[in-house]
Amino acid sequence: MRTAALGVAATAVLLSTSGPAAAAPVTPAAPAPTVSSSPEATPDATPEATPTPERTEPARTPAATEAPTDQKLKATPEEIAEARAAEAYWTPERIADAVPANPDKGVEDGPPTTAGDMLRAPSSVNGNGVATAGVFLINQDDDPQSDPGKRDQFCSASSVASPTKSLVITAAHCLNDNDRFRNLAFAPGWKADPKHKGRGIAPYGVFPIKKGKIWIDGRYLSLGTQKADDLDFAFLRTGPNSKGQFLENATGMGNELTTLPASGNLNQKNVTLIGFPGSSKSPRVCPKTSTKAYAGRFLEIACDGFAPGVSGGPFLRNFDGKRGDVIGVIGGYKTGGKFDNVSYSSQFDADVVRLYNQAVNDYTPDKPSQNEGMGDAGLWRHATAAATGEFHTSSQKTKDGDLVVKWSDGEMTLYPGDQSQGFYTGCAKGQPCETRLAKPNKMWADYAEVITAGDYTGSNAYDLMVKWIDGEVTIYKDIDENTQLPTSTSEHPANEITVAKAGSTWKYAKGIATGKYGGNKWADDLVVRWVDGEVTKYTNVDGGGFHAEQQLLAPNALWKEHASVIAGGDFDGTANSDFDLFVRWSDGELTIYEDIGAHGLGKENRLKGPNGTWKHARVIAPGEFGGNLWEDDVFVRWSDGEVSVYGNTQADALGREYQLVPPG
């Protein structure tokens, strides 16, 4: 079976605590750069010492920390030029127009009013700004995800005390990876401009994020916002501002990174929450209140007014009006929560210390680590086709979506869905197992041209349909983890049904998309793209063959030459079960045709215009891999072997990307 182990080990750290329930202030692992700790230090001396990147020594306890020296940081001419370029790009007008990178935070109505709501703290806008908190500014480059309105985006962030005087902490979900962004910057102390409504002021200037200096846990990069929601934090290193000042020299000392390593420590008092909602981008401050544990691994805080834009904002214990102990950032559970009056943070423990030590010592950031058991990009370049449906017996009960993969060597594999935008692999205790449906063989490798899946036989179990290159079409009934598919033309298992013979017109079918297109309650209807560009629909396909053919489009050059991939899914989120058609065109454009049964190809939505990224999507298979009951999650195998799922894709917008296998 095609599996590979995940090997991600955090660097060992030593934390200082003053008792079982005490939080631990963090000190960097040796060798830490030796710099002045004075907030008023001026940037006119020698640069910081460069540590050896290969060393990963444990963090020191406070007692073992070296005393600071008088050595000062000095900005280079190149760094000052970068800061001036950042200021030129991030004008007050552009910052005012930026949209939240996480538009889901706070968009739902709050939970019903109860007696416990009396404990919810009010928040207010701080017109003076907070020196250690600000807006983290983002311009996406070639990220294939749909943008929430505009390219310029922002999150909230805060400065962290460190020997480098240059570190910022925010939420990892504000960024997908380490290299698909440009014009990243931090504007500390951001506040409303009293002279210009809707604009703001950056009193300390704009600090560009240094290229490649983003530290996110590799497991978060691979597993995404749901599976790795307890790792939703990121460190960024800023360059100096246009005056040559390093961050903490300009604003004063940053917040002290503080861990809560035991679950009982998540109930904290005297905590202030700060964020920058998109409606104002002025700091919204929830004054001293309390946190409590949620699910044993998240901080939960109840404060009003934390709408989209606040992701990455700090949880500050013992805040004195300027700084405090940063014990969390808005993120984690449901990327910070769907309500504007309840927010969450991942727990700060040894994992956050490991990243902090990487940032302080300028070690190489993590790369995405492969999803456990999914293998690597080299393996997945050999996945030539996929079909989705409720195959595994456990999935048939829960209505979860699974994946059947055809490999270049003819092997056929079943991956049960895990309902978290991914798939079970291997055979862990208490979980469904990845299983082999057919060993490597020449028949499937060379002659199975198209595979799709649906409930064609009406047994409430999914069947696999195969279109062979000679025009034969075969249905293999009721696929599950016990199925053994034939591997030679002499094998004909009992569940094999031939619905078109060799030499039939079906040898001209180039794409087949199964769905519910206006027939009965089962997913047993087909949309077919033919070699001449004609598009037809068949309803109620069964063991007797193909029925009720309807022409949706006459032969034409557009669909003949450019409709590279077609697939069926339910993206419009309506109560009816009429499926939609997903099309990837040769120029990378993505189109969804809504409700094929009712509208044919008449209701077209463009998900993405022509683009270079989606030209590289080789295998596309929509299914139900997430938390709802619609087939609106899109599995994609890219040309470089990367594997992604776009969860909860809508008829007019791609969903959030979950990387299952990183690129090679």
mmCIF file of C-alpha atoms in Angstrom, residues 348-479:
data_model
loop_
_atom_site.group_PDB
_atom_site.id
_atom_site.type_symbol
_atom_site.label_atom_id
_atom_site.label_comp_id
_atom_site.label_asym_id
_atom_site.label_seq_id
_atom_site.Cartn_x
_atom_site.Cartn_y
_atom_site.Cartn_z
ATOM 1 C CA PHE A 348 1.119 28.259 23.835
ATOM 2 C CA ASP A 349 3.387 25.387 24.838
ATOM 3 C CA ALA A 350 6.672 23.875 23.657
ATOM 4 C CA ASP A 351 5.581 24.164 20.028
ATOM 5 C CA VAL A 352 5.428 27.959 20.157
ATOM 6 C CA VAL A 353 8.812 28.035 21.928
ATOM 7 C CA ARG A 354 10.383 25.955 19.162
ATOM 8 C CA LEU A 355 9.237 28.460 16.521
ATOM 9 C CA TYR A 356 10.329 31.413 18.670
ATOM 10 C CA ASN A 357 13.790 29.893 18.994
ATOM 11 C CA GLN A 358 13.923 29.386 15.230
ATOM 12 C CA ALA A 359 13.056 33.043 14.691
ATOM 13 C CA VAL A 360 15.487 34.396 17.294
ATOM 14 C CA ASN A 361 18.356 32.334 15.936
ATOM 15 C CA ASP A 362 17.379 32.874 12.300
ATOM 16 C CA TYR A 363 17.131 29.171 11.590
ATOM 17 C CA THR A 364 15.611 27.900 8.349
ATOM 18 C CA PRO A 365 11.778 27.961 8.583
ATOM 19 C CA ASP A 366 9.884 24.685 8.512
ATOM 20 C CA LYS A 367 8.808 23.270 5.189
ATOM 21 C CA PRO A 368 5.423 21.577 4.820
ATOM 22 C CA SER A 369 5.660 18.076 6.242
ATOM 23 C CA GLN A 370 3.802 15.358 4.421
ATOM 24 C CA ASN A 371 0.461 14.278 5.758
ATOM 25 C CA GLU A 372 0.832 11.092 7.763
ATOM 26 C CA GLY A 373 0.668 8.114 5.470
ATOM 27 C CA MET A 374 -0.183 10.077 2.309
ATOM 28 C CA GLY A 375 3.307 9.758 0.873
ATOM 29 C CA ASP A 376 5.216 12.458 -0.947
ATOM 30 C CA ALA A 377 4.899 14.435 -4.151
ATOM 31 C CA GLY A 378 7.016 11.924 -6.057
ATOM 32 C CA LEU A 379 4.435 9.260 -5.293
ATOM 33 C CA TRP A 380 1.380 11.370 -6.098
ATOM 34 C CA ARG A 381 2.674 12.378 -9.507
ATOM 35 C CA HIS A 382 1.669 8.817 -10.412
ATOM 36 C CA ALA A 383 -2.004 9.276 -9.402
ATOM 37 C CA THR A 384 -3.673 9.419 -12.822
ATOM 38 C CA ALA A 385 -7.373 9.466 -11.896
ATOM 39 C CA ALA A 386 -9.680 9.591 -8.881
ATOM 40 C CA ALA A 387 -13.344 9.029 -8.061
ATOM 41 C CA THR A 388 -15.267 9.962 -4.924
ATOM 42 C CA GLY A 389 -18.212 8.402 -3.139
ATOM 43 C CA GLU A 390 -19.379 6.595 -0.016
ATOM 44 C CA PHE A 391 -17.386 3.384 -0.399
ATOM 45 C CA HIS A 392 -16.116 2.269 3.000
ATOM 46 C CA THR A 393 -18.731 0.595 5.174
ATOM 47 C CA SER A 394 -18.179 3.175 7.897
ATOM 48 C CA SER A 395 -18.684 5.971 5.368
ATOM 49 C CA GLN A 396 -21.893 4.429 4.074
ATOM 50 C CA LYS A 397 -23.310 4.811 7.573
ATOM 51 C CA THR A 398 -22.066 8.342 8.195
ATOM 52 C CA LYS A 399 -22.452 9.609 4.590
ATOM 53 C CA ASP A 400 -18.791 10.616 4.480
ATOM 54 C CA GLY A 401 -16.864 10.895 1.227
ATOM 55 C CA ASP A 402 -13.996 8.563 0.298
ATOM 56 C CA LEU A 403 -11.476 8.537 -2.526
ATOM 57 C CA VAL A 404 -10.606 5.811 -5.031
ATOM 58 C CA VAL A 405 -7.286 6.468 -6.791
ATOM 59 C CA LYS A 406 -5.952 4.900 -9.980
ATOM 60 C CA TRP A 407 -2.161 4.857 -10.189
ATOM 61 C CA SER A 408 0.052 4.814 -13.270
ATOM 62 C CA ASP A 409 1.059 1.208 -12.589
ATOM 63 C CA GLY A 410 -2.579 0.088 -12.468
ATOM 64 C CA GLU A 411 -2.894 -0.214 -8.706
ATOM 65 C CA MET A 412 -6.285 0.877 -7.328
ATOM 66 C CA THR A 413 -6.464 2.241 -3.772
ATOM 67 C CA LEU A 414 -9.335 3.256 -1.473
ATOM 68 C CA TYR A 415 -8.750 6.093 1.030
ATOM 69 C CA PRO A 416 -11.600 6.517 3.561
ATOM 70 C CA GLY A 417 -12.446 10.165 4.277
ATOM 71 C CA ASP A 418 -11.770 11.523 7.774
ATOM 72 C CA GLN A 419 -14.376 14.337 7.676
ATOM 73 C CA SER A 420 -11.613 16.907 8.184
ATOM 74 C CA GLN A 421 -10.794 17.548 4.520
ATOM 75 C CA GLY A 422 -8.441 14.579 4.443
ATOM 76 C CA PHE A 423 -8.259 10.801 4.364
ATOM 77 C CA TYR A 424 -7.356 7.949 6.659
ATOM 78 C CA THR A 425 -4.175 6.165 5.639
ATOM 79 C CA GLY A 426 -2.437 3.079 6.897
ATOM 80 C CA CYS A 427 -4.435 1.170 9.468
ATOM 81 C CA ALA A 428 -4.371 2.945 12.831
ATOM 82 C CA LYS A 429 -6.327 1.509 15.735
ATOM 83 C CA GLY A 430 -9.932 2.662 15.794
ATOM 84 C CA GLN A 431 -9.798 4.145 12.293
ATOM 85 C CA PRO A 432 -10.897 2.912 8.869
ATOM 86 C CA CYS A 433 -8.026 1.516 6.843
ATOM 87 C CA GLU A 434 -6.560 2.482 3.518
ATOM 88 C CA THR A 435 -7.019 -0.593 1.333
ATOM 89 C CA ARG A 436 -5.797 -1.910 -2.001
ATOM 90 C CA LEU A 437 -8.600 -2.726 -4.424
ATOM 91 C CA ALA A 438 -6.285 -4.000 -7.153
ATOM 92 C CA LYS A 439 -2.576 -4.744 -7.236
ATOM 93 C CA PRO A 440 -0.422 -3.134 -9.940
ATOM 94 C CA ASN A 441 -1.466 -4.504 -13.314
ATOM 95 C CA LYS A 442 -1.330 -3.711 -17.018
ATOM 96 C CA MET A 443 -5.098 -3.760 -17.609
ATOM 97 C CA TRP A 444 -5.919 -0.791 -15.388
ATOM 98 C CA ALA A 445 -2.665 1.010 -16.192
ATOM 99 C CA ASP A 446 -3.033 0.942 -19.976
ATOM 100 C CA TYR A 447 -6.745 0.580 -20.723
ATOM 101 C CA ALA A 448 -8.824 2.281 -17.982
ATOM 102 C CA GLU A 449 -9.229 5.744 -19.529
ATOM 103 C CA VAL A 450 -11.924 7.361 -17.336
ATOM 104 C CA ILE A 451 -13.217 6.428 -13.875
ATOM 105 C CA THR A 452 -16.181 7.910 -12.026
ATOM 106 C CA ALA A 453 -18.464 6.766 -9.229
ATOM 107 C CA GLY A 454 -22.126 6.871 -8.254
ATOM 108 C CA ASP A 455 -25.005 4.722 -7.045
ATOM 109 C CA TYR A 456 -26.044 3.323 -10.411
ATOM 110 C CA THR A 457 -27.571 0.105 -9.093
ATOM 111 C CA GLY A 458 -29.813 1.733 -6.459
ATOM 112 C CA SER A 459 -28.413 -0.228 -3.530
ATOM 113 C CA ASN A 460 -27.440 2.837 -1.431
ATOM 114 C CA ALA A 461 -23.790 1.934 -1.930
ATOM 115 C CA TYR A 462 -21.457 3.527 -4.441
ATOM 116 C CA ASP A 463 -20.385 1.758 -7.603
ATOM 117 C CA LEU A 464 -17.310 2.388 -9.752
ATOM 118 C CA MET A 465 -17.793 3.095 -13.464
ATOM 119 C CA VAL A 466 -14.884 2.586 -15.857
ATOM 120 C CA LYS A 467 -14.701 3.700 -19.483
ATOM 121 C CA TRP A 468 -12.055 1.609 -21.238
ATOM 122 C CA ILE A 469 -10.127 2.897 -24.261
ATOM 123 C CA ASP A 470 -11.898 0.493 -26.629
ATOM 124 C CA GLY A 471 -15.352 1.884 -25.781
ATOM 125 C CA GLU A 472 -16.389 -0.734 -23.261
ATOM 126 C CA VAL A 473 -18.031 0.701 -20.129
ATOM 127 C CA THR A 474 -18.131 -1.374 -16.952
ATOM 128 C CA ILE A 475 -19.814 -0.880 -13.600
ATOM 129 C CA TYR A 476 -18.331 -2.549 -10.521
ATOM 130 C CA LYS A 477 -21.166 -2.690 -8.018
ATOM 131 C CA ASP A 478 -20.982 -1.792 -4.305
ATOM 132 C CA ILE A 479 -17.325 -0.930 -3.846
#
